[in-house]
């Protein structure tokens, strides 16, 4: 049957190049694991050129039907990391962050143990400035601080999650 497997698998690895997860399957519907990654964002607004984030955390997956079949899923993620913002004048601002994401979506599972997952959900990012390297006195740090405050809580995160997974 397409979209389902009867073999007992123990692990799920997923990636979208920027975010990678590795989870241990506890039972038919539950898995726990960790995630890590490095993301780049071209911002080009409010005097901010780009952002670069490195993160590591833990995650839990619950599948409504099962992990090894087509199913609705919920994926809470808790992580820590750093984001470096670069402004138009070349200044950099480094923020330490604690992230909480709750992703809900759908997982398509194929006979070859590959899967595609698509989801969205709310996010909370508690970020605090660690350091700054100023190249001018233009005050672009205020623009970065405003962006960090605006992104603190998003009812629907601005980036949908799309993962390719393999169960083994």
Coordinates of C-alpha atoms in Angstrom, one line a residue:
X1 CA 0.0 0.0 0.0
X2 CA 1.4 3.4 -0.9
X3 CA 1.8 5.7 2.1
X4 CA 2.2 3.0 4.7
X5 CA 4.8 0.5 5.8
X6 CA 4.6 -2.6 8.1
X7 CA 8.4 -2.8 8.9
X8 CA 9.5 -1.6 12.3
X9 CA 11.8 1.3 11.9
X10 CA 13.7 3.1 14.7
X11 CA 14.9 6.4 13.4
X12 CA 13.7 9.4 11.3
X13 CA 16.1 11.8 9.7
X14 CA 14.8 14.9 8.0
X15 CA 16.4 17.9 6.3
X16 CA 15.6 20.9 4.2
X17 CA 19.3 21.8 3.9
X18 CA 19.1 24.6 6.6
X19 CA 17.4 22.5 9.3
X20 CA 18.3 18.9 10.1
X21 CA 16.5 16.6 12.6
X22 CA 17.3 13.2 13.9
X23 CA 14.6 11.4 16.0
X24 CA 14.2 8.1 17.8
X25 CA 10.8 6.4 17.2
X26 CA 9.2 5.6 20.6
X27 CA 6.1 4.0 19.2
X28 CA 3.7 4.1 16.3
X29 CA 2.8 7.8 16.8
X30 CA 5.6 9.4 18.9
X31 CA 9.3 10.3 18.3
X32 CA 11.9 12.4 20.2
X33 CA 15.1 13.8 18.9
X34 CA 17.3 16.8 18.2
X35 CA 17.6 19.4 15.5
X36 CA 20.4 21.6 14.3
X37 CA 21.2 23.9 11.5
X38 CA 22.4 27.2 10.0
X39 CA 20.1 29.5 8.1
X40 CA 20.7 32.6 6.0
X41 CA 18.2 35.4 5.3
X42 CA 18.6 38.2 2.9
X43 CA 16.6 40.9 4.7
X44 CA 17.3 44.1 2.7
X45 CA 14.9 46.3 4.6
X46 CA 15.2 48.8 7.4
X47 CA 18.9 49.2 6.9
X48 CA 19.5 45.5 7.6
X49 CA 21.2 43.5 4.9
X50 CA 21.1 39.9 6.2
X51 CA 20.8 37.6 9.1
X52 CA 22.6 34.4 9.8
X53 CA 21.4 31.9 12.5
X54 CA 23.1 28.9 14.0
X55 CA 20.9 26.7 16.3
X56 CA 20.7 23.4 18.2
X57 CA 17.7 22.0 20.1
X58 CA 15.3 19.1 21.0
X59 CA 12.1 18.1 19.3
X60 CA 9.1 15.8 19.8
X61 CA 6.9 14.5 17.0
X62 CA 3.3 13.3 17.4
X63 CA 1.5 11.8 14.3
X64 CA -2.3 11.6 14.4
X65 CA -2.3 8.3 12.6
X66 CA 1.3 7.0 12.5
X67 CA 4.8 8.0 11.8
X68 CA 5.2 5.5 9.0
X69 CA 2.1 6.5 7.0
X70 CA 0.5 9.5 5.5
X71 CA -0.6 11.5 8.6
X72 CA -1.2 14.9 10.2
X73 CA 1.6 15.7 12.6
X74 CA 2.5 18.1 15.4
X75 CA 6.2 19.0 15.9
X76 CA 7.2 21.2 18.9
X77 CA 10.8 22.3 18.8
X78 CA 12.8 24.0 21.6
X79 CA 16.2 25.3 20.7
X80 CA 19.1 27.7 21.4
X81 CA 21.3 29.6 19.0
X82 CA 22.8 32.8 17.8
X83 CA 21.8 35.2 15.1
X84 CA 24.2 37.7 13.6
X85 CA 22.6 40.6 11.8
X86 CA 24.6 42.7 9.3
X87 CA 23.5 46.2 8.5
X88 CA 24.0 48.4 5.4
X89 CA 27.1 50.0 6.9
X90 CA 28.7 46.6 7.6
X91 CA 28.1 46.7 11.4
X92 CA 27.2 43.3 13.0
X93 CA 24.9 42.7 15.9
X94 CA 24.9 39.2 17.6
X95 CA 21.9 38.0 19.5
X96 CA 21.6 34.9 21.7
X97 CA 18.2 33.3 21.3
X98 CA 15.8 30.7 22.8
X99 CA 13.3 29.4 20.2
X100 CA 10.0 27.7 20.6
X101 CA 8.2 26.5 17.5
X102 CA 5.0 24.5 17.3
X103 CA 4.7 23.2 13.7
X104 CA 1.5 21.4 12.5
X105 CA 1.2 19.9 9.1
X106 CA 0.9 16.9 6.9
X107 CA 3.4 14.1 6.2
X108 CA 3.3 12.1 3.0
X109 CA 5.1 8.7 3.5
X110 CA 6.3 6.6 0.6
X111 CA 7.1 2.9 0.2
X112 CA 10.8 3.6 -0.1
X113 CA 10.7 5.1 3.5
X114 CA 11.1 8.6 2.2
X115 CA 8.7 11.3 3.3
X116 CA 7.7 14.9 2.6
X117 CA 6.5 17.0 5.4
X118 CA 4.9 20.4 5.1
X119 CA 3.8 22.5 8.0
X120 CA 3.4 25.9 9.7
X121 CA 2.7 27.2 13.1
X122 CA 3.4 29.8 15.8
X123 CA 6.9 30.7 17.0
X124 CA 8.3 32.5 20.0
X125 CA 11.9 33.7 19.9
X126 CA 13.4 35.3 23.0
X127 CA 16.6 37.1 21.8
X128 CA 19.0 39.2 23.7
X129 CA 22.0 41.2 22.3
X130 CA 25.4 39.6 23.1
X131 CA 27.6 41.9 21.1
X132 CA 27.9 44.5 18.5
X133 CA 30.7 45.5 16.1
X134 CA 30.0 49.0 14.8
X135 CA 31.3 50.4 11.5
X136 CA 29.5 53.8 11.8
X137 CA 27.4 55.8 14.2
X138 CA 24.3 55.7 12.0
X139 CA 22.2 54.0 14.7
X140 CA 21.2 51.0 12.7
X141 CA 21.3 49.0 15.9
X142 CA 17.9 50.4 16.7
X143 CA 16.5 49.0 13.4
X144 CA 17.9 45.6 14.3
X145 CA 16.4 45.8 17.8
X146 CA 13.0 46.7 16.3
X147 CA 13.2 43.7 14.0
X148 CA 14.0 41.4 16.9
X149 CA 11.1 42.8 18.9
X150 CA 8.6 42.4 16.0
X151 CA 9.7 38.7 15.5
X152 CA 9.4 37.8 19.2
X153 CA 6.0 36.1 18.7
X154 CA 4.4 35.2 15.4
X155 CA 1.0 33.5 15.4
X156 CA 2.0 31.9 12.1
X157 CA 5.8 31.8 11.5
X158 CA 6.8 33.7 8.4
X159 CA 8.6 30.6 7.0
X160 CA 6.8 27.4 6.3
X161 CA 8.6 24.1 7.1
X162 CA 9.2 21.8 4.2
X163 CA 11.3 18.7 5.0
X164 CA 12.4 15.6 3.1
X165 CA 12.7 12.6 5.5
X166 CA 14.0 9.1 5.6
X167 CA 12.9 6.5 8.1
X168 CA 15.3 3.6 8.9

